[in-house]
Amino acid sequence: MTNLPPPAEELRILDAELRQLDLRRAVLLRRRAWLVHTLRAAAAAPQPAQGTGAAPGGPPAGPATGAAARRPETTAPGVQNVLLVLGGVLLTVAAIAFTLVSWGHLGIAGRSLVLGALTVGALGAPVTLLRRGLRATAEAVSGLATALTVLDAYALHEVAFTGADGVGYTAAASAVLAALWAAYGVRLGLFHPLPLAVATAHLPLLLWAIAAGAGPLPLTAVLLATAAGGSAVALRAVSAPVRVVAVVGALGTGAVGVLSAGWLCWSASDPGSAARAAALLVVAAAVALVTGRFAPNREVAVAAAAAAGLCLVAGSAGVLRVSVPGEWTVPGCQLVAILLLAAERTSLPLPLRQGLVRAAAAVQGFAVLWAVPLVAGSVLGPAVQAVTPWSGAPRTVRDAVFAGVPAPAHASTVPLVLAVVAAALVVAGRRTPRRPAVMVVALILGWAAVLVLPVALQLPYTAGLVAQAAVVVAALGLAVRSDRADGGPSPLALTALLLALLTSVDLALLSLASESATIGVLVTLTVLFGAAGRRPRHAPFTVPAALAHATALACALGASAGLRPPHTALLVLVVPAVAALIASRSSGSRATVPVEVAGAAAGLLALALAVPDPPMLALVLSLNGVVAAATALRPDRRAVGWAAAVLLPAAVWVRLAAWEVGTPEAYTLPVTGPALVVGYLRRRRDTAVSSWTAYGPGLAATLMPSLLAAWDDQHWLRPLLLGVAALAVTLVGARLRLQAPLVLGAGVLALVALHELAPYLTQVVGALPRWVPPALAGLVLLVLGATYEHRLRDARRLREALGRLR
C-alpha cells in the first residue's frame, strides 16, 4: 500500500518539483536560443565566388575550408559555467582580502556601509537575474552572497562582539547563517544554499556544548542529537545534493558519537557510569531503527537495523563488565543477542528484522572468536607432552594442556558460549536451505564445547582423559548414525569422523604424561577404531587410524618393557603384517590403499628404530621383505615384488656387514646359482617374464656385496675377479639381448674400473696446477653444450636399444 503524505507535505513536494521543472525549462530555452543564433550565423556566412578554386556547390577551398570543418573544442554552456565560477571565486577572494587586509583603513561607518552594501547587493542581484532567466549567473552571484554573509559575521564579531567567546559566537553565527541560507535557497529556488545550510547546521549544537565546557557524556549526547537531526533531513529532503550532505553529516557525527559512547561505557568504573553511557547507545540504536524504518532503500534499512542491534549489545556488555564477574560478560552479550532474535516474531518491517538478526549473528561470531584461544590451546597444547613423555601425571587436565604456559583468562564459560552458538545454529538450520552446512558448523562448535569442558572446569587428569575418550566414542557413534539416517556418506558423518580422528590424536598426546595412561589410552583407541573399521564406509579412515594407534602402542609397550629401540622395532613389525593381511581381505575396496600406506609407514618406522643395531636391522629388513613378498602374491600388487627384491638382498648385505665377513662371495654365490636357475626355468615357461624379474635378484645378490667389498679391498685379486665376472655378465646380456645382465654387469664393471684408476687419477690431479681442473671443467661444459642435441639423440637411441632388449 502507498503511504500518502499529509496535504501540507504533499504541497511542499509539488512546489519543489515545479521549481525543478522551471529550472529545466530555463536551461532548455537558453539552449534553444543558442542553437537558433548558431544556425542564423551559418546561414548569413558569405559564399565563395566562382573561380576561386572551389567547385560549384562544393565546400569552400583554402583556409575557409579548414575554418568551416574545425569543430569547437568546448560548448557555450561550458564556457559560461567556467566564467561564472571563476568570476564568483575572484570576487569572493577579493572580498576576503578586503575584509582581512583593508578593514583597518576605514571607520566604523565605512566598514558597515561597504560590507552592508556588498551583501545586500549580492543577495538581491539573483532576484533580478532569475526574472531574466539567467539562472547560472544567479547561482554564481548567490555563492558570492553566502561568502559575504560569513564575512559579515566575522566583521560583526570584530566590531560589536569583541568580548564574546569565540566558540560560542561561532555556534550562534553558524545557526543564524544556516537558517538564513536555508530560507534564501527555498525562497529563490537556488541550487547551492540548501546543501551549505545543511552542512552548517551540524555545527551549532556541538560548538555550544564545547563553549559551555560540557564533559564527554554531554558532548556524546550532542553528537547523537546532531546525527538524529541529519538523519531526519536526509529522510525528508527532495534534492539529491541536500540528501547527500545530510547523509554524510549524519554518518560522521553518528559514528563519532557511537564510538565515544562505547568508549565511555567500556571504560566506566561503576555500574552507574556504565548505565549512563549505555543509555546513549540505546538512543543511538533508536535513531538507527527509526532511520531504517523510513529509509527508502532496503539495504540501508538492513544496515541501520544491524547497527542498532550492535549498539544495544555493546551497551549491555559495558554494564555487564562492571556488574558481573569477567567470565560472564560474553555469555551476557550472547543473551542480549538471543533476545534480538525475538524480533523475527514481531511486526517490524522485514528489513529491520533481517538487520537485527544479522547483528545477533555477528555477536555470536565475536563470542566464538573470544573462545578460540582456549580451543586452540586444548587442541595444540598436548603436543608439549611429547617432549618429556612419562614425566608424571599432573593434578588437573589444564596443567597437562597448558604446561608452562598461562591459560586464557575468564575461560570457565567458554564451553557454555560455544554450546549456545551451536544450539542456535541447530535451531536456525531447520529453516534454511543450507541446512547441511549449518549443521556441520554446529557439530564443530559442539565438539569444541565438549573438548574444552574438562580444561575449563579444571577436572582431574584421569577424568579429563575419560572425557576425551567419550568424545571419540560419541563422534564415531554420530558418524555411524548419520550414515544410517541419510542412507549414504554425508558431510555431517564425514565431519564427525574427522573430529573423532583429531580428538584421538589429542587424547594420545595428552596421555603421554603417564605411562599407564599412555598404554591404556592407546589400547582403547586401537580397539575403538578397529571396531569402527568394520563399516565399509568408514574403513578408509578408521582402519588406518587403528593401525597408527597400534604402532604407537607397540612403541609404548617396548619402552614400558625396557626394550631398546632396535628390539622395539620387532613389535612395530606386527603392524605391517596385520596391514598386509587386512589389505588382502579387503582387496578392491576404498580402504585398501590407505591400509597399505599405514602399514608401509609402520615398516619404515621399524627400519628407523633398528638402524643403530646392524644385526637387528638385517632382521627387520628381511621381515619387511617377507611382508612385501607376501603382498606381491596378489595379482593387483605384483609391483610390490620390486620392494621385496630390494629388501631381502639388503638384509643379506647388512647381515654380512654385521658379521664382518671378509669374503661375502662364500655366502652369496650359493644363493646366486639357484636363483639364476630358477629364473631361467621361469623364463622357459613364460617368455613374457622380464629379465629383471628372472635374473635381477640373483645377479644383485652377488655383484653388489662383492662390489662393496672390492671398494675397500687394497689387493688386486677381488677387483680382478669381480671385473672379469662383470664383463662376462655384460657379454652374456649383450649376446642374449637381456637388459638386466647388461645393465648390472656394465655398471659393476664401470665402478670397478673407476676404483682401480682412482689412485692414478688422484696423483694426476695433484700434479696439475690449480687452474687446470676449472679450465678443463669449463671446456667440458662448452663441449657438452655445443653437442647437447647430438648427445640427446644418442641417449634416445641407447634407451630405445635397451627397451628392445628382453
PDB file of C-alpha atoms in Angstrom, residues 386-487:
ATOM      1  CA  ALA A 386      55.783 -35.432  23.510  1.00  0.00           C
ATOM      2  CA  VAL A 387      58.908 -33.507  24.535  1.00  0.00           C
ATOM      3  CA  THR A 388      59.019 -35.017  28.037  1.00  0.00           C
ATOM      4  CA  PRO A 389      56.914 -38.199  27.923  1.00  0.00           C
ATOM      5  CA  TRP A 390      56.032 -40.064  31.115  1.00  0.00           C
ATOM      6  CA  SER A 391      57.174 -37.205  33.302  1.00  0.00           C
ATOM      7  CA  GLY A 392      54.328 -37.822  35.727  1.00  0.00           C
ATOM      8  CA  ALA A 393      50.578 -37.286  35.716  1.00  0.00           C
ATOM      9  CA  PRO A 394      49.653 -33.674  36.542  1.00  0.00           C
ATOM     10  CA  ARG A 395      46.969 -32.745  39.045  1.00  0.00           C
ATOM     11  CA  THR A 396      44.427 -31.378  36.569  1.00  0.00           C
ATOM     12  CA  VAL A 397      43.931 -31.682  32.856  1.00  0.00           C
ATOM     13  CA  ARG A 398      44.510 -27.934  32.466  1.00  0.00           C
ATOM     14  CA  ASP A 399      48.039 -28.391  33.863  1.00  0.00           C
ATOM     15  CA  ALA A 400      48.669 -31.042  31.204  1.00  0.00           C
ATOM     16  CA  VAL A 401      47.311 -28.915  28.360  1.00  0.00           C
ATOM     17  CA  PHE A 402      48.897 -25.608  29.346  1.00  0.00           C
ATOM     18  CA  ALA A 403      52.179 -26.964  30.701  1.00  0.00           C
ATOM     19  CA  GLY A 404      54.390 -23.965  31.418  1.00  0.00           C
ATOM     20  CA  VAL A 405      52.033 -21.593  29.563  1.00  0.00           C
ATOM     21  CA  PRO A 406      49.415 -19.384  31.253  1.00  0.00           C
ATOM     22  CA  ALA A 407      45.865 -20.404  30.414  1.00  0.00           C
ATOM     23  CA  PRO A 408      43.485 -17.789  28.883  1.00  0.00           C
ATOM     24  CA  ALA A 409      41.747 -15.616  31.459  1.00  0.00           C
ATOM     25  CA  HIS A 410      37.983 -15.807  32.101  1.00  0.00           C
ATOM     26  CA  ALA A 411      37.790 -19.110  30.219  1.00  0.00           C
ATOM     27  CA  SER A 412      35.467 -21.031  32.529  1.00  0.00           C
ATOM     28  CA  THR A 413      32.383 -20.075  30.495  1.00  0.00           C
ATOM     29  CA  VAL A 414      33.855 -20.922  27.080  1.00  0.00           C
ATOM     30  CA  PRO A 415      32.002 -24.274  26.871  1.00  0.00           C
ATOM     31  CA  LEU A 416      28.723 -22.501  27.592  1.00  0.00           C
ATOM     32  CA  VAL A 417      29.398 -19.879  24.921  1.00  0.00           C
ATOM     33  CA  LEU A 418      30.194 -22.500  22.278  1.00  0.00           C
ATOM     34  CA  ALA A 419      27.227 -24.645  23.252  1.00  0.00           C
ATOM     35  CA  VAL A 420      24.851 -21.683  22.976  1.00  0.00           C
ATOM     36  CA  VAL A 421      26.085 -20.843  19.477  1.00  0.00           C
ATOM     37  CA  ALA A 422      25.839 -24.495  18.436  1.00  0.00           C
ATOM     38  CA  ALA A 423      22.274 -24.729  19.759  1.00  0.00           C
ATOM     39  CA  ALA A 424      21.314 -21.524  17.945  1.00  0.00           C
ATOM     40  CA  LEU A 425      22.683 -22.931  14.696  1.00  0.00           C
ATOM     41  CA  VAL A 426      20.761 -26.179  15.163  1.00  0.00           C
ATOM     42  CA  VAL A 427      17.532 -24.233  15.642  1.00  0.00           C
ATOM     43  CA  ALA A 428      18.268 -21.927  12.706  1.00  0.00           C
ATOM     44  CA  GLY A 429      19.291 -24.844  10.472  1.00  0.00           C
ATOM     45  CA  ARG A 430      15.770 -26.229  10.421  1.00  0.00           C
ATOM     46  CA  ARG A 431      14.509 -23.227   8.457  1.00  0.00           C
ATOM     47  CA  THR A 432      17.312 -22.672   5.975  1.00  0.00           C
ATOM     48  CA  PRO A 433      18.015 -24.376   2.644  1.00  0.00           C
ATOM     49  CA  ARG A 434      21.693 -24.602   3.619  1.00  0.00           C
ATOM     50  CA  ARG A 435      20.938 -26.967   6.442  1.00  0.00           C
ATOM     51  CA  PRO A 436      23.864 -29.417   5.839  1.00  0.00           C
ATOM     52  CA  ALA A 437      26.481 -26.664   6.068  1.00  0.00           C
ATOM     53  CA  VAL A 438      24.838 -25.112   9.137  1.00  0.00           C
ATOM     54  CA  MET A 439      24.670 -28.484  10.879  1.00  0.00           C
ATOM     55  CA  VAL A 440      28.341 -29.144  10.142  1.00  0.00           C
ATOM     56  CA  VAL A 441      29.317 -25.825  11.756  1.00  0.00           C
ATOM     57  CA  ALA A 442      27.052 -26.596  14.717  1.00  0.00           C
ATOM     58  CA  LEU A 443      28.720 -30.001  15.107  1.00  0.00           C
ATOM     59  CA  ILE A 444      32.191 -28.446  15.125  1.00  0.00           C
ATOM     60  CA  LEU A 445      31.181 -25.894  17.741  1.00  0.00           C
ATOM     61  CA  GLY A 446      29.508 -28.554  19.872  1.00  0.00           C
ATOM     62  CA  TRP A 447      32.620 -30.703  19.649  1.00  0.00           C
ATOM     63  CA  ALA A 448      34.777 -27.743  20.697  1.00  0.00           C
ATOM     64  CA  ALA A 449      32.479 -27.074  23.654  1.00  0.00           C
ATOM     65  CA  VAL A 450      32.780 -30.646  24.915  1.00  0.00           C
ATOM     66  CA  LEU A 451      36.526 -30.767  24.222  1.00  0.00           C
ATOM     67  CA  VAL A 452      37.340 -27.702  26.328  1.00  0.00           C
ATOM     68  CA  LEU A 453      34.915 -28.575  29.121  1.00  0.00           C
ATOM     69  CA  PRO A 454      37.471 -30.589  31.198  1.00  0.00           C
ATOM     70  CA  VAL A 455      40.047 -27.811  30.751  1.00  0.00           C
ATOM     71  CA  ALA A 456      37.605 -25.048  31.650  1.00  0.00           C
ATOM     72  CA  LEU A 457      36.360 -26.898  34.740  1.00  0.00           C
ATOM     73  CA  GLN A 458      39.896 -27.987  35.716  1.00  0.00           C
ATOM     74  CA  LEU A 459      38.887 -31.634  36.074  1.00  0.00           C
ATOM     75  CA  PRO A 460      41.389 -34.158  37.393  1.00  0.00           C
ATOM     76  CA  TYR A 461      43.807 -35.591  34.851  1.00  0.00           C
ATOM     77  CA  THR A 462      42.189 -39.028  34.697  1.00  0.00           C
ATOM     78  CA  ALA A 463      38.707 -37.568  34.385  1.00  0.00           C
ATOM     79  CA  GLY A 464      39.911 -35.406  31.501  1.00  0.00           C
ATOM     80  CA  LEU A 465      41.239 -38.466  29.657  1.00  0.00           C
ATOM     81  CA  VAL A 466      37.945 -40.292  30.169  1.00  0.00           C
ATOM     82  CA  ALA A 467      36.028 -37.251  28.921  1.00  0.00           C
ATOM     83  CA  GLN A 468      38.074 -37.025  25.730  1.00  0.00           C
ATOM     84  CA  ALA A 469      37.692 -40.759  25.148  1.00  0.00           C
ATOM     85  CA  ALA A 470      33.942 -40.262  25.476  1.00  0.00           C
ATOM     86  CA  VAL A 471      34.168 -37.530  22.817  1.00  0.00           C
ATOM     87  CA  VAL A 472      35.855 -40.010  20.463  1.00  0.00           C
ATOM     88  CA  VAL A 473      33.147 -42.609  21.096  1.00  0.00           C
ATOM     89  CA  ALA A 474      30.379 -40.037  20.620  1.00  0.00           C
ATOM     90  CA  ALA A 475      31.886 -38.746  17.371  1.00  0.00           C
ATOM     91  CA  LEU A 476      32.225 -42.260  15.955  1.00  0.00           C
ATOM     92  CA  GLY A 477      28.670 -43.067  17.003  1.00  0.00           C
ATOM     93  CA  LEU A 478      27.376 -39.883  15.378  1.00  0.00           C
ATOM     94  CA  ALA A 479      29.176 -40.772  12.162  1.00  0.00           C
ATOM     95  CA  VAL A 480      27.534 -44.199  12.089  1.00  0.00           C
ATOM     96  CA  ARG A 481      24.121 -42.781  12.926  1.00  0.00           C
ATOM     97  CA  SER A 482      24.362 -40.027  10.305  1.00  0.00           C
ATOM     98  CA  ASP A 483      25.182 -42.558   7.610  1.00  0.00           C
ATOM     99  CA  ARG A 484      22.226 -44.691   8.620  1.00  0.00           C
ATOM    100  CA  ALA A 485      19.889 -41.702   8.634  1.00  0.00           C
ATOM    101  CA  ASP A 486      20.968 -40.307   5.270  1.00  0.00           C
ATOM    102  CA  GLY A 487      21.395 -43.618   3.507  1.00  0.00           C
TER     103      GLY A 487
END
